[in-house]
PDB file of C-alpha atoms in Angstrom:
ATOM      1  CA  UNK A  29     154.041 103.852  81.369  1.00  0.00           C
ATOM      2  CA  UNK A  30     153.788 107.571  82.002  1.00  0.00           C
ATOM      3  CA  UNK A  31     153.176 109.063  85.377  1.00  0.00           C
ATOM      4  CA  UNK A  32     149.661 110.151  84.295  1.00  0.00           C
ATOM      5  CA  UNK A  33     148.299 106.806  82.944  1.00  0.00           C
ATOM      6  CA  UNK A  34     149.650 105.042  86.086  1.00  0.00           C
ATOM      7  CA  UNK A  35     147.413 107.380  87.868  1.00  0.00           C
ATOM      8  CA  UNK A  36     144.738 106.848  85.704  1.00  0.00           C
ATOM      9  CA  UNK A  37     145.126 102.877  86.316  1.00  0.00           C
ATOM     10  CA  UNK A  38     145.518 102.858  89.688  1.00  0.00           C
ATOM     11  CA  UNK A  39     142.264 105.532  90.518  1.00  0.00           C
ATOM     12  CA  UNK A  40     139.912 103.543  92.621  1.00  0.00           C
ATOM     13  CA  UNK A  41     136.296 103.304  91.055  1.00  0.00           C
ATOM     14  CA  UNK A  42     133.469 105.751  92.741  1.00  0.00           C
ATOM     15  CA  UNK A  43     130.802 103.564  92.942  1.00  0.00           C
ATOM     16  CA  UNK A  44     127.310 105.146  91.870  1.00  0.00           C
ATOM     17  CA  UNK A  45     123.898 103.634  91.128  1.00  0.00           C
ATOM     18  CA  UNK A  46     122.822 103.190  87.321  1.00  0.00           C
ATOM     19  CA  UNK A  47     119.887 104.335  85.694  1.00  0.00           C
ATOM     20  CA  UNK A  48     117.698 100.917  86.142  1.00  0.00           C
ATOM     21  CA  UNK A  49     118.468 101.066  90.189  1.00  0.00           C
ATOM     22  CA  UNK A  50     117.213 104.825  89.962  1.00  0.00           C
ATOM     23  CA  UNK A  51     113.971 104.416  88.233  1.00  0.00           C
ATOM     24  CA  UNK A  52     113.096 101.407  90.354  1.00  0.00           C
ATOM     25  CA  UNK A  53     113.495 103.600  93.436  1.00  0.00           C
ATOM     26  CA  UNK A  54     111.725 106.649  92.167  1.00  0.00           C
ATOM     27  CA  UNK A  55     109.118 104.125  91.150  1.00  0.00           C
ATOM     28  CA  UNK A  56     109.004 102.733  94.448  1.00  0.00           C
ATOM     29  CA  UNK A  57     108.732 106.313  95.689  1.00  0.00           C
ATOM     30  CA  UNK A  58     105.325 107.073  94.040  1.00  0.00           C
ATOM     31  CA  UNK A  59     103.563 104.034  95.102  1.00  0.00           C
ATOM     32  CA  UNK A  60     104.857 105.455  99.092  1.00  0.00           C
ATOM     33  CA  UNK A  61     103.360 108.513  98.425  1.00  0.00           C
ATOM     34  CA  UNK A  62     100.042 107.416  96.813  1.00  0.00           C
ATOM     35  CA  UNK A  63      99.679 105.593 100.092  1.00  0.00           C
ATOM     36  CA  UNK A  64     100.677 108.265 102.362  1.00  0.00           C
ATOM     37  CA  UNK A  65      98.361 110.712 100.814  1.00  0.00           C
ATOM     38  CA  UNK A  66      95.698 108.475 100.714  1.00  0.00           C
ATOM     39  CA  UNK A  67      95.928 108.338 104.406  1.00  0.00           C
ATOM     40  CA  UNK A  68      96.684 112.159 104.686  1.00  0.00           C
ATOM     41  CA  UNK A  69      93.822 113.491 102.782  1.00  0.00           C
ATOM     42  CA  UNK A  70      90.901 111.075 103.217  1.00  0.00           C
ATOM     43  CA  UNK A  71      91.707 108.467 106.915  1.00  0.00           C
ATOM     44  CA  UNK A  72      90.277 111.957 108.823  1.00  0.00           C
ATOM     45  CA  UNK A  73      87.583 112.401 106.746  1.00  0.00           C
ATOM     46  CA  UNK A  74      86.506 109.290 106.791  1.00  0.00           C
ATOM     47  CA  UNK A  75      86.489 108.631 110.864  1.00  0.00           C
ATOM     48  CA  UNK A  76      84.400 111.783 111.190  1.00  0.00           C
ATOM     49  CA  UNK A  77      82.440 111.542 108.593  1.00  0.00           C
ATOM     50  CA  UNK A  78      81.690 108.264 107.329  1.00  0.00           C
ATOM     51  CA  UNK A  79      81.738 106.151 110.883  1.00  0.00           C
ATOM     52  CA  UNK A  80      80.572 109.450 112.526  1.00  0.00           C
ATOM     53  CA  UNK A  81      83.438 109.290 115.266  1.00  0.00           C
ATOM     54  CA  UNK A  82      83.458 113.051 117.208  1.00  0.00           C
ATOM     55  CA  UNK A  83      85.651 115.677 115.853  1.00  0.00           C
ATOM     56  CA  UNK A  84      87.124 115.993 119.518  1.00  0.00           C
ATOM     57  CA  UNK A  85      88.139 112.094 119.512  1.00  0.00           C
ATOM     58  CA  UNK A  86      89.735 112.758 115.399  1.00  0.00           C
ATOM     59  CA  UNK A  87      91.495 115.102 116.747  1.00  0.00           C
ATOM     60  CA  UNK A  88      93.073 113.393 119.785  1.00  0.00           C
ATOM     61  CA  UNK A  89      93.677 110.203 117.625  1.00  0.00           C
ATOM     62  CA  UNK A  90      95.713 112.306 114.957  1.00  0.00           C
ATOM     63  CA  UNK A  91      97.278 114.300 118.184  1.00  0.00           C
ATOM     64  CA  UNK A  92      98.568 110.696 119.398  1.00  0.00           C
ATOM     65  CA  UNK A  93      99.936 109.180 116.149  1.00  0.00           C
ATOM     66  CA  UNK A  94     101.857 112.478 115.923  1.00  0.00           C
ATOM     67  CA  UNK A  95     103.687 111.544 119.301  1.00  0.00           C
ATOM     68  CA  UNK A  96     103.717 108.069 118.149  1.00  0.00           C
ATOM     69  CA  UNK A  97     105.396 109.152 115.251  1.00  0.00           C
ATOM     70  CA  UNK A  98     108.264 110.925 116.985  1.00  0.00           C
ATOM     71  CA  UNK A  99     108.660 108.224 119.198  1.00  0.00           C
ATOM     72  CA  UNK A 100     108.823 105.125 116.551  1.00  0.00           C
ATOM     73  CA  UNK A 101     111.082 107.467 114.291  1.00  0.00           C
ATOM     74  CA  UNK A 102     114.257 107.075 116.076  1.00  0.00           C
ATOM     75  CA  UNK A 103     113.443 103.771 116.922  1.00  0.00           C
ATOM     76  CA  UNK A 104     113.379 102.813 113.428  1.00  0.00           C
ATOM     77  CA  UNK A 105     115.949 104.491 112.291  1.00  0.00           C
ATOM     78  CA  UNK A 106     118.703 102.800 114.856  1.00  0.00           C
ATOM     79  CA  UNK A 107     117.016  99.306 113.971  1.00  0.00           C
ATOM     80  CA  UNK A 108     117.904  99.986 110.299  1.00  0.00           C
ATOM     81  CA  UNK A 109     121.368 101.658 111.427  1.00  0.00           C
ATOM     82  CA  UNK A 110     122.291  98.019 113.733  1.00  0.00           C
ATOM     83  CA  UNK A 111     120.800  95.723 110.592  1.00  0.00           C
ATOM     84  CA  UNK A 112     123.326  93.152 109.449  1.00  0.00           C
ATOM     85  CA  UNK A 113     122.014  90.519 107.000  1.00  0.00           C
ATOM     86  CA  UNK A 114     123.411  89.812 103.546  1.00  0.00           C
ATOM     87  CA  UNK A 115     121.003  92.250 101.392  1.00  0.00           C
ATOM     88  CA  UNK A 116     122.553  94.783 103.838  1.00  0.00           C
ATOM     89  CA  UNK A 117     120.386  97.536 105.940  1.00  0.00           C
ATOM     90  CA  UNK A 118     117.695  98.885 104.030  1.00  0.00           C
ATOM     91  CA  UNK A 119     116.859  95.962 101.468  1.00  0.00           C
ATOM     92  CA  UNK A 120     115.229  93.123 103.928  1.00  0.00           C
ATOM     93  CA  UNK A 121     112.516  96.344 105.106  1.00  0.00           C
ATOM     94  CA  UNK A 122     112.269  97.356 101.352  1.00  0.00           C
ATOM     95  CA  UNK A 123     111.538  93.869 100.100  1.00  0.00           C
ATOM     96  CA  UNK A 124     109.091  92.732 102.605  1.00  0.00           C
ATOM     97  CA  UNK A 125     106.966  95.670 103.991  1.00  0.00           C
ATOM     98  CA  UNK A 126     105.136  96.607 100.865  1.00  0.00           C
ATOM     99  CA  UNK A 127     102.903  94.157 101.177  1.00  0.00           C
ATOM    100  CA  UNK A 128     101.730  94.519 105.252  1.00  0.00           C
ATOM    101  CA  UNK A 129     101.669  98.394 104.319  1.00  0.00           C
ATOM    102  CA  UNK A 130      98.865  97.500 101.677  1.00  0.00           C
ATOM    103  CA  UNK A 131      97.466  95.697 104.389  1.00  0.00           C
ATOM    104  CA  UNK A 132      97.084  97.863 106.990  1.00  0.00           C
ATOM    105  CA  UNK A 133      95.715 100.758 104.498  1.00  0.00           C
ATOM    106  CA  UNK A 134      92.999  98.718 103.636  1.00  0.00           C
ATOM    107  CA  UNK A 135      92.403  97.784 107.363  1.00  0.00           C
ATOM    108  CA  UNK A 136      91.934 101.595 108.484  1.00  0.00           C
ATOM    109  CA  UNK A 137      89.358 101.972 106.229  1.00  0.00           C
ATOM    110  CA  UNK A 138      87.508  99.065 106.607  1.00  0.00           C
ATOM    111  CA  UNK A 139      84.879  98.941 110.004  1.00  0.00           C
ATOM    112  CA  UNK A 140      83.382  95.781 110.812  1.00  0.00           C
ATOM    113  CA  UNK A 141      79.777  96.830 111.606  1.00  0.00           C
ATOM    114  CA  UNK A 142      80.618  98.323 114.873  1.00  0.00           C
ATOM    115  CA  UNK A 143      78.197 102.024 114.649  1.00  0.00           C
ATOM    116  CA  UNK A 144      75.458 101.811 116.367  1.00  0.00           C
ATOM    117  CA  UNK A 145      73.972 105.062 117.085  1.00  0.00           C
ATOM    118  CA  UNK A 146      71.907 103.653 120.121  1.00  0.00           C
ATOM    119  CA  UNK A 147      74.935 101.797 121.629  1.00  0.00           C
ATOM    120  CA  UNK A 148      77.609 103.409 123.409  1.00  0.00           C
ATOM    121  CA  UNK A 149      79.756 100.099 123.588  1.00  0.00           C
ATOM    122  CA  UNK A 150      79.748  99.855 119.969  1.00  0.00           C
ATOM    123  CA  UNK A 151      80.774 104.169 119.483  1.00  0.00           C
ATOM    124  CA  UNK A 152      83.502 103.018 121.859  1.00  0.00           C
ATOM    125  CA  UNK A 153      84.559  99.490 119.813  1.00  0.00           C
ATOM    126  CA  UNK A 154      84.751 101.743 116.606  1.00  0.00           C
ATOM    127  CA  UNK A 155      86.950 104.405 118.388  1.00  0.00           C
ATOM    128  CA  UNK A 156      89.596 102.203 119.538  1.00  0.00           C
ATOM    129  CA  UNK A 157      89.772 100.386 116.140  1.00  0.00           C
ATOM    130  CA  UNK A 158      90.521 103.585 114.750  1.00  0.00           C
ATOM    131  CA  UNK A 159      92.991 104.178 116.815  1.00  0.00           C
ATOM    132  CA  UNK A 160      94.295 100.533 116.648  1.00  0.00           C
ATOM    133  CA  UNK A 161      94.306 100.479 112.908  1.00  0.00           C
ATOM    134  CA  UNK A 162      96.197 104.067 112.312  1.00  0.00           C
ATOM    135  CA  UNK A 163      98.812 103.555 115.267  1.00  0.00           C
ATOM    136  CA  UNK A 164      99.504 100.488 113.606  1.00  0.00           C
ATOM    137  CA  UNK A 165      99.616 101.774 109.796  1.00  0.00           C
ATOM    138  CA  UNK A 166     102.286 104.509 111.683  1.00  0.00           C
ATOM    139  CA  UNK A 167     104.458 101.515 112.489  1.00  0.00           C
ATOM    140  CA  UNK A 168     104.234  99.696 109.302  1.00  0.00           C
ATOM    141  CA  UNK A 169     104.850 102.866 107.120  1.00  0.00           C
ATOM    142  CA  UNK A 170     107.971 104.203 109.171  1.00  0.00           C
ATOM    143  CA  UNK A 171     109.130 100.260 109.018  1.00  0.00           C
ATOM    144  CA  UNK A 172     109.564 101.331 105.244  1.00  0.00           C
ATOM    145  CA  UNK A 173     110.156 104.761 105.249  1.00  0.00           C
ATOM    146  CA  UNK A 174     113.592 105.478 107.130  1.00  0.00           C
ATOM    147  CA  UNK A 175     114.921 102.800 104.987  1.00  0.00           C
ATOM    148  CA  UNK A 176     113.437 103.937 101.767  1.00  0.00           C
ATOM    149  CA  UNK A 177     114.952 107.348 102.255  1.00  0.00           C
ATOM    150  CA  UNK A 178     118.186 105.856 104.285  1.00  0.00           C
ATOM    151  CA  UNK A 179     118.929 103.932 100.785  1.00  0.00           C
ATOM    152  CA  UNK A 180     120.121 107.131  99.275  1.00  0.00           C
ATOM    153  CA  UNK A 181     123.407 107.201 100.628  1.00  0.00           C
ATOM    154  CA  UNK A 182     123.912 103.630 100.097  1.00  0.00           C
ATOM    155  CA  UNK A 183     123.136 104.269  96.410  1.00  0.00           C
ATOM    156  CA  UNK A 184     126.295 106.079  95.612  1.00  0.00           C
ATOM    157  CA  UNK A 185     128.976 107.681  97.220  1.00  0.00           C
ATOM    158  CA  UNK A 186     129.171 110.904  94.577  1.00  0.00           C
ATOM    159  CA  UNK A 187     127.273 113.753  96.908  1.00  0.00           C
ATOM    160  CA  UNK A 188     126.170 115.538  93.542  1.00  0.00           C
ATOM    161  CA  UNK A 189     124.472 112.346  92.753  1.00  0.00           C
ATOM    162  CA  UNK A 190     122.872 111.842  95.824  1.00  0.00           C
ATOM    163  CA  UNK A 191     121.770 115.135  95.807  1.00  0.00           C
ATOM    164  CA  UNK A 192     120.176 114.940  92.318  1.00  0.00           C
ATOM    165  CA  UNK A 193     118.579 111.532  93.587  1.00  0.00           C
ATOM    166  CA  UNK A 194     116.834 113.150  95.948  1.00  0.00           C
ATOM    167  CA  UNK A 195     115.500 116.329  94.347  1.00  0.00           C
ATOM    168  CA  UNK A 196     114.470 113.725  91.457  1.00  0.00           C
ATOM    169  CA  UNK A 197     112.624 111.545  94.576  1.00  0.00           C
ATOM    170  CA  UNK A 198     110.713 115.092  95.840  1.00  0.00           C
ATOM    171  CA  UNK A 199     109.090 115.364  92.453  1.00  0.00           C
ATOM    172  CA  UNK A 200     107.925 111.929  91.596  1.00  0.00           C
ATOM    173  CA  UNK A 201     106.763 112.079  95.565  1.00  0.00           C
ATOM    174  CA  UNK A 202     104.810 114.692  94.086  1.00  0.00           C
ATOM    175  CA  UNK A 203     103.875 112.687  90.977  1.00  0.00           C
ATOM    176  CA  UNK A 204     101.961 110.278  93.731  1.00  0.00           C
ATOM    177  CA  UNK A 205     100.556 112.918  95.502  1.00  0.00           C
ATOM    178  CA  UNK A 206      98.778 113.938  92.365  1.00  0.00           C
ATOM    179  CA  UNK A 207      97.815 110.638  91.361  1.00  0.00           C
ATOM    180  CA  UNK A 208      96.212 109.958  94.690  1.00  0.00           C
ATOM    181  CA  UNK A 209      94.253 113.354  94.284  1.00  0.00           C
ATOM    182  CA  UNK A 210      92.970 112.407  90.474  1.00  0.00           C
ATOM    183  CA  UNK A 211      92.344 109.253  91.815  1.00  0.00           C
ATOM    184  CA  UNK A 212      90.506 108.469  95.112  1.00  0.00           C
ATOM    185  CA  UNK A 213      87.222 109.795  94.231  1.00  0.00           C
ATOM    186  CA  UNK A 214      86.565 107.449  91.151  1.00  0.00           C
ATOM    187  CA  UNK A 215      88.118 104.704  92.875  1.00  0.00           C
ATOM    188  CA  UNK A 216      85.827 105.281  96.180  1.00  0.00           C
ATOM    189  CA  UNK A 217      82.700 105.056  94.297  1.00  0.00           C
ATOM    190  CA  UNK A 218      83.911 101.861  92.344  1.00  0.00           C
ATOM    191  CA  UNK A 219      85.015 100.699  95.713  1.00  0.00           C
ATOM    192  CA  UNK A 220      82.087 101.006  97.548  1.00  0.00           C
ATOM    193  CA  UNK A 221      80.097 100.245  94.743  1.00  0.00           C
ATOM    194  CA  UNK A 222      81.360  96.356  94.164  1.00  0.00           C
ATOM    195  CA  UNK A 223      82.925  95.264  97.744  1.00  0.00           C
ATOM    196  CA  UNK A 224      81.048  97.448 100.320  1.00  0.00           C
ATOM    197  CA  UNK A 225      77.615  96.326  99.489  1.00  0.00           C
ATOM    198  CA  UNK A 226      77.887  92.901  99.213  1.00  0.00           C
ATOM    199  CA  UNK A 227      79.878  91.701 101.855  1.00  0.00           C
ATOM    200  CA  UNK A 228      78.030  93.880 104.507  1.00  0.00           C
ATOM    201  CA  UNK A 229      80.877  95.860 105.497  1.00  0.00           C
ATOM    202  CA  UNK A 230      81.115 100.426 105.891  1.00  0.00           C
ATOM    203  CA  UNK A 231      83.635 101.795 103.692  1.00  0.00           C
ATOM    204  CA  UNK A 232      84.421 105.004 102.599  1.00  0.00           C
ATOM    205  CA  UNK A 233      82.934 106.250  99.311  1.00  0.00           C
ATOM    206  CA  UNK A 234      79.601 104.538  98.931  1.00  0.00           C
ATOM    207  CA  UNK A 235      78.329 106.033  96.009  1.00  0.00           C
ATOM    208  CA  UNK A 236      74.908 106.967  97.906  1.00  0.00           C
ATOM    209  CA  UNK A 237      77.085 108.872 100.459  1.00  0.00           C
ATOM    210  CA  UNK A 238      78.875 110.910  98.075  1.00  0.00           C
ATOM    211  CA  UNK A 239      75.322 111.829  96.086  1.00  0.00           C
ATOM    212  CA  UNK A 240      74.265 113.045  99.212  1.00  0.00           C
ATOM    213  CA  UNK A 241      77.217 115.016 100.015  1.00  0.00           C
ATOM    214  CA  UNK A 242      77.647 116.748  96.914  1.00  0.00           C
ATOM    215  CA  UNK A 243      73.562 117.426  96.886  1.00  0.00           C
ATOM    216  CA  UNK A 244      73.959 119.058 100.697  1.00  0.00           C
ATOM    217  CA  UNK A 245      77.390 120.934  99.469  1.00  0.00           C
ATOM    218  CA  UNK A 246      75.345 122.556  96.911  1.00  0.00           C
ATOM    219  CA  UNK A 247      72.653 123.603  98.443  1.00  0.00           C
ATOM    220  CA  UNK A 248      74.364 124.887 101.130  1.00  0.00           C
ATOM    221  CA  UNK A 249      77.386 126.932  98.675  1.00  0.00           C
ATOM    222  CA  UNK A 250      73.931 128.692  96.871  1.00  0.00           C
ATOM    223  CA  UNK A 251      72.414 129.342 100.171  1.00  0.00           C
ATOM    224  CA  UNK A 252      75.803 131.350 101.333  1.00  0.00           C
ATOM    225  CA  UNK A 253      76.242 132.943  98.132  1.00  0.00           C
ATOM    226  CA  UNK A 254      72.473 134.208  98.034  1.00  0.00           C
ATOM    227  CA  UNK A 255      73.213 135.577 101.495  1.00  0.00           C
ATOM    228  CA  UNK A 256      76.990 136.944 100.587  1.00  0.00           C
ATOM    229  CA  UNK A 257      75.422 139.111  97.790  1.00  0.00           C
ATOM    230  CA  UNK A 258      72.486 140.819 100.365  1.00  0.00           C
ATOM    231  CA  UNK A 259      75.278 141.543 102.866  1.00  0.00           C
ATOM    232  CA  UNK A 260      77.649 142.915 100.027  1.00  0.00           C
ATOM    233  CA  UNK A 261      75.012 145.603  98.902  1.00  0.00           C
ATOM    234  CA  UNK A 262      74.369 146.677 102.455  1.00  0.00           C
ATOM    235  CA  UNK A 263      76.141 145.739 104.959  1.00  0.00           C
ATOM    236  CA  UNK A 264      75.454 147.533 107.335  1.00  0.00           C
ATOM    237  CA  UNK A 265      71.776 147.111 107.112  1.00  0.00           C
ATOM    238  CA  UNK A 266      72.311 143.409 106.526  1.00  0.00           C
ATOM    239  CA  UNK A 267      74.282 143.061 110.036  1.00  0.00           C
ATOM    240  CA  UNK A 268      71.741 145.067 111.567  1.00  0.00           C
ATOM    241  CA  UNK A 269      68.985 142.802 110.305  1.00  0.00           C
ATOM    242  CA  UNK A 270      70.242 139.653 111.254  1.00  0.00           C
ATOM    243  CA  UNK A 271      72.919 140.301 114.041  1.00  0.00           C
ATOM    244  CA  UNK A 272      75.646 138.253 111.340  1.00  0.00           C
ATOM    245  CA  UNK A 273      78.650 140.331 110.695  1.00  0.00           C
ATOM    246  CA  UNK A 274      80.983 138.652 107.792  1.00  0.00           C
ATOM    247  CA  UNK A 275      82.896 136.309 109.480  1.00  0.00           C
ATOM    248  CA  UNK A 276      80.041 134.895 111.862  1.00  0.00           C
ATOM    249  CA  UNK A 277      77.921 134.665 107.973  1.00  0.00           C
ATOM    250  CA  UNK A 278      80.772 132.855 107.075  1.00  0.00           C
ATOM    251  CA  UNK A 279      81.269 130.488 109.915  1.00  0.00           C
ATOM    252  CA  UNK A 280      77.395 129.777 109.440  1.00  0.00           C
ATOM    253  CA  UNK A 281      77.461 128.613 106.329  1.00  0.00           C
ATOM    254  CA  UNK A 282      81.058 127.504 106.067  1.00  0.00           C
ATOM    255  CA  UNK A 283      81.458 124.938 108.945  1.00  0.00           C
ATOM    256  CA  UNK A 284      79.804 122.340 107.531  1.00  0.00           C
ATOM    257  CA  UNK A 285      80.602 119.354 109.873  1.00  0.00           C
ATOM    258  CA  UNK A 286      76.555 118.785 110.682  1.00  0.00           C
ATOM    259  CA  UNK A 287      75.363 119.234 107.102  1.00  0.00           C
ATOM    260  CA  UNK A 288      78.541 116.564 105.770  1.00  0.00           C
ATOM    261  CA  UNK A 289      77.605 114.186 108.223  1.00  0.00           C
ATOM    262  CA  UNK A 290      74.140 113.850 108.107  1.00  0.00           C
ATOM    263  CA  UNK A 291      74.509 113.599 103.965  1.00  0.00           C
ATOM    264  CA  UNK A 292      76.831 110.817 104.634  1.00  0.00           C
ATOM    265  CA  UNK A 293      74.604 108.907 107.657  1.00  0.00           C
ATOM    266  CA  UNK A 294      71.538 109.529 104.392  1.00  0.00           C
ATOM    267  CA  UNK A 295      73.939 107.935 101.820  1.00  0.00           C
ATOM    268  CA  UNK A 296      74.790 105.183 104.062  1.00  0.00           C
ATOM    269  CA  UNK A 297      70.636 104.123 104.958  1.00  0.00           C
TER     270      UNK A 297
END
């Protein structure tokens, strides 16, 4: 046997993962980022919105998950790095916190008849089960995402790989985003259509409360744009007329946290 085929023989394998193992986990990767944007683009909304909580109180509860988040990150992320079991670091999270993720979602959107505008107890009740509910989706989620993006490297031990792995998982993270985006409106006002009404309970995207919001978003975009044009062909005369320069027209018209609420409390009735 020649030199070179000796060499050949004795080369130890580089283990990489197949094509099956990397279209499960870009699979798995969409369904994290349908739920992450899900949370992203419409949890905020809803709390100010829909159960009415103060924008000052949104704001500190997505102020504290923040710090939560840096807090529970490293946390996480040595759990996963101690992990012995026989599927290894990453699987055991992978395999069982899918389900208590789904869970939770549901769970921060979901307020068990605790508004009342005439009871302070109850604004208080609905407060802190915001903040319950999203501290705890924060744990759950991070639970499954160090691991999901830890995996990588356990996946194959060829860096070019890896690296194409991951530029592949950024784009079909983006495929989820998307989806989410297409998505949530349609399924809100199915949503709140079939479960909401029957059993009793507020959820986001009653149909009503999305009629209303699109009637007072309306009214309100013609009402600025009537306005824009008078201050366009004078503006000087328009300012002097009714003390609004452009930006304070604009704020008028364009913070719209009154208008969106009291469409929603309408829809809700």
């Amino acid at each position: 046997m020649s030199n070179a085929n000796a060499a050949t023989v004795s080369a130890p394998q580089v283990r990489t993962y197949t094509s099956k193992e990397r279209n499960f986990y870009l699979c798995g990767l969409v369904g994290q980022n349908i739920i992450y944007n899900i949370i992203g683009s419409a949890l905020a909304y809803y709390f100010q919105f829909t159960l009415l909580i103060p924008a000052v109180a949104v704001s500190t509860i997505m102020a504290v998950a923040r710090v939560w988040d840096a807090i529970n990150d490293p946390i996480m992320g040595t759990i996963v790095d101690r992990t012995r079991s026989k599927w290894g670091k990453c699987r055991p999270f992978l395999i069982y916190v899918p389900l208590p993720l789904f869970i939770v979602t549901t769970l921060c959107f979901v307020n068990f008849g605790f508004y009342e505008e005439s009871q302070t107890a109850m604004n208080v009740l609905i407060i802190g089960w915001a903040v319950f509910t999203y501290l705890l989706w924060e744990v759950v989620y991070t639970v499954g995402d160090i691991p999901l993006w830890g995996v990588t490297s356990l996946m194959t031990e060829v860096e070019k790989d890896r690296q194409k792995l991951l530029s592949l998982a950024r784009i079909f993270g983006g495929v989820g985003a998307g989806i989410t985006l297409l998505a949530m409106q349609p399924a809100a006002l199915m949503v709140g259509g079939w479960i909401a009404e029957p059993i009793g309970i507020e959820m986001a995207g009653s149909e009503e409360a999305w009629i209303a919001l699109n009637e007072q978003q309306e009214a309100m975009s013609k009402e600025f744009n009537i306005e824009l044009e008078k201050y366009n062909a004078d503006p000087a005369a328009y300012t002097a007329e009714t003390g609004l320069d452009y930006d304070a027209l604009a704020a008028k018209y364009l913070t719209t946290n009154e208008i969106i609420a009291e469409a929603t409390r309408q829809g809700e009735r």
